[in-house]
Amino acid sequence: GAVVSQHPSRVICKSGTSVKIECRSLDFQATTMFWYRQFPKQSLMLMATSNEGSKATYEQGVEKDKFLINHASLTLSTLTVTSAHPEDSSFYICSAREEGSTGELFFGEGSRLTVL
Amino acid sequence: AQSVTQPDIHITVSEGASLELRCNYSYGATPYLFWYVQSPGQGLQLLLKYFSGDTLVQGIKGFEAEFKRSQSSFNLRKPSVHWSDAAEYFCAVGAAGYSTLTFGKGTMLLVSP
């Protein structure tokens, strides 16, 4: 199956700093990528849909100025958590859909963010 | 709006015993249904999916699931559980031509010796 890679897998930062998480589709082109957030022992919550070459679409309640998404190429989307605070600590997972297929979503390994 | 209910938060099964994880969905049209597995600190791996056709679908690692439209269910089964199956399992639903998925809250599977 197709592979989606996230980097970094773990990151620890100080409160007030910004952190960038990358999501790459390694062997296919993804016009659309999705960013999810997972709280401990809870399900995945869709944060935003990232479209190559255009602005991301954010779900209700997600601050777009806080969670900046850039999808500059067909294989890369980035999520930047700006001015991070401890409440932003979470597991962030991206997924990508392979165009022209049955639309199956492939998920990255996830990135654990800890804000001190 | 679509929704997914996984009524069991935790399930403990003895190694070698059979397993059934429950999933009920709410959706106004024919759903696309998925089961994913997540090991601690890891991303999600697709176990199986149902789009159409045979309502009993086979997946990886010996898992299968049955789509029952009358019950709005898509339960996951395995005849004999292995210790390595211990993980969290998520059921998800998407629309035809779906752009994203709605996930259930997950069921944590514990396997006892």
PDB file of C-alpha atoms in Angstrom, chain A residues 10 32 34 36 38 41-46 49 59 91 93 97 102-110 112, chain B residues 10 32 34 36 38 41-46 49 51 88 90 97-106 108:
ATOM      1  CA  ARG A  10       8.113  13.205  18.691  1.00  0.00           C
ATOM      2  CA  THR A  32      -5.747  16.341  -0.563  1.00  0.00           C
ATOM      3  CA  PHE A  34      -6.070  15.671   6.208  1.00  0.00           C
ATOM      4  CA  TYR A  36      -6.278  14.928  12.740  1.00  0.00           C
ATOM      5  CA  GLN A  38      -5.998  12.670  18.928  1.00  0.00           C
ATOM      6  CA  LYS A  41      -7.622   7.634  25.024  1.00  0.00           C
ATOM      7  CA  GLN A  42      -9.911   9.356  22.560  1.00  0.00           C
ATOM      8  CA  SER A  43     -10.729   9.156  18.914  1.00  0.00           C
ATOM      9  CA  LEU A  44      -9.317  11.137  16.031  1.00  0.00           C
ATOM     10  CA  MET A  45     -10.797  14.534  15.464  1.00  0.00           C
ATOM     11  CA  LEU A  46     -10.474  16.084  12.036  1.00  0.00           C
ATOM     12  CA  THR A  49      -8.436  19.463   5.057  1.00  0.00           C
ATOM     13  CA  GLU A  59     -13.276  22.301  10.973  1.00  0.00           C
ATOM     14  CA  PHE A  91      -0.899  13.342  18.997  1.00  0.00           C
ATOM     15  CA  ILE A  93      -1.903  12.422  12.587  1.00  0.00           C
ATOM     16  CA  ARG A  97      -5.806  10.151  -0.319  1.00  0.00           C
ATOM     17  CA  THR A 102     -10.896   4.003  -4.571  1.00  0.00           C
ATOM     18  CA  GLY A 103     -10.149   6.972  -2.421  1.00  0.00           C
ATOM     19  CA  GLU A 104      -8.605   4.971   0.401  1.00  0.00           C
ATOM     20  CA  LEU A 105      -6.937   7.115   3.027  1.00  0.00           C
ATOM     21  CA  PHE A 106      -3.433   6.297   4.167  1.00  0.00           C
ATOM     22  CA  PHE A 107      -2.282   7.482   7.556  1.00  0.00           C
ATOM     23  CA  GLY A 108       1.052   8.702   8.778  1.00  0.00           C
ATOM     24  CA  GLU A 109       2.695   7.353  11.898  1.00  0.00           C
ATOM     25  CA  GLY A 110       1.651  10.376  13.921  1.00  0.00           C
ATOM     26  CA  ARG A 112       3.560  13.409  19.490  1.00  0.00           C
TER      27      ARG A 112
ATOM     28  CA  HIS B  10     -12.157  -1.928  26.717  1.00  0.00           C
ATOM     29  CA  TYR B  32     -18.081   3.246   3.223  1.00  0.00           C
ATOM     30  CA  PHE B  34     -13.458   0.847   7.722  1.00  0.00           C
ATOM     31  CA  TYR B  36      -8.255   0.574  11.641  1.00  0.00           C
ATOM     32  CA  GLN B  38      -3.485   1.603  16.262  1.00  0.00           C
ATOM     33  CA  GLY B  41       2.290   5.790  19.849  1.00  0.00           C
ATOM     34  CA  GLN B  42       1.727   4.718  16.277  1.00  0.00           C
ATOM     35  CA  GLY B  43      -0.409   5.806  13.371  1.00  0.00           C
ATOM     36  CA  LEU B  44      -3.358   3.910  12.011  1.00  0.00           C
ATOM     37  CA  GLN B  45      -3.213   0.782   9.910  1.00  0.00           C
ATOM     38  CA  LEU B  46      -6.136  -0.263   7.765  1.00  0.00           C
ATOM     39  CA  LYS B  49     -12.909  -1.878   4.358  1.00  0.00           C
ATOM     40  CA  PHE B  51     -17.524  -0.304  -0.103  1.00  0.00           C
ATOM     41  CA  GLU B  88      -6.748   0.048  19.938  1.00  0.00           C
ATOM     42  CA  PHE B  90     -11.206   2.217  15.432  1.00  0.00           C
ATOM     43  CA  GLY B  97     -16.629   9.626  -2.860  1.00  0.00           C
ATOM     44  CA  TYR B  98     -15.737  10.508   0.680  1.00  0.00           C
ATOM     45  CA  SER B  99     -13.358  13.269   1.482  1.00  0.00           C
ATOM     46  CA  THR B 100     -12.735  12.260   5.051  1.00  0.00           C
ATOM     47  CA  LEU B 101     -13.802   9.822   7.698  1.00  0.00           C
ATOM     48  CA  THR B 102     -15.705   9.961  10.949  1.00  0.00           C
ATOM     49  CA  PHE B 103     -14.167   7.769  13.612  1.00  0.00           C
ATOM     50  CA  GLY B 104     -15.622   5.996  16.600  1.00  0.00           C
ATOM     51  CA  LYS B 105     -14.034   6.496  19.999  1.00  0.00           C
ATOM     52  CA  GLY B 106     -12.135   3.255  19.729  1.00  0.00           C
ATOM     53  CA  MET B 108      -8.923  -1.045  23.475  1.00  0.00           C
TER      54      MET B 108
END
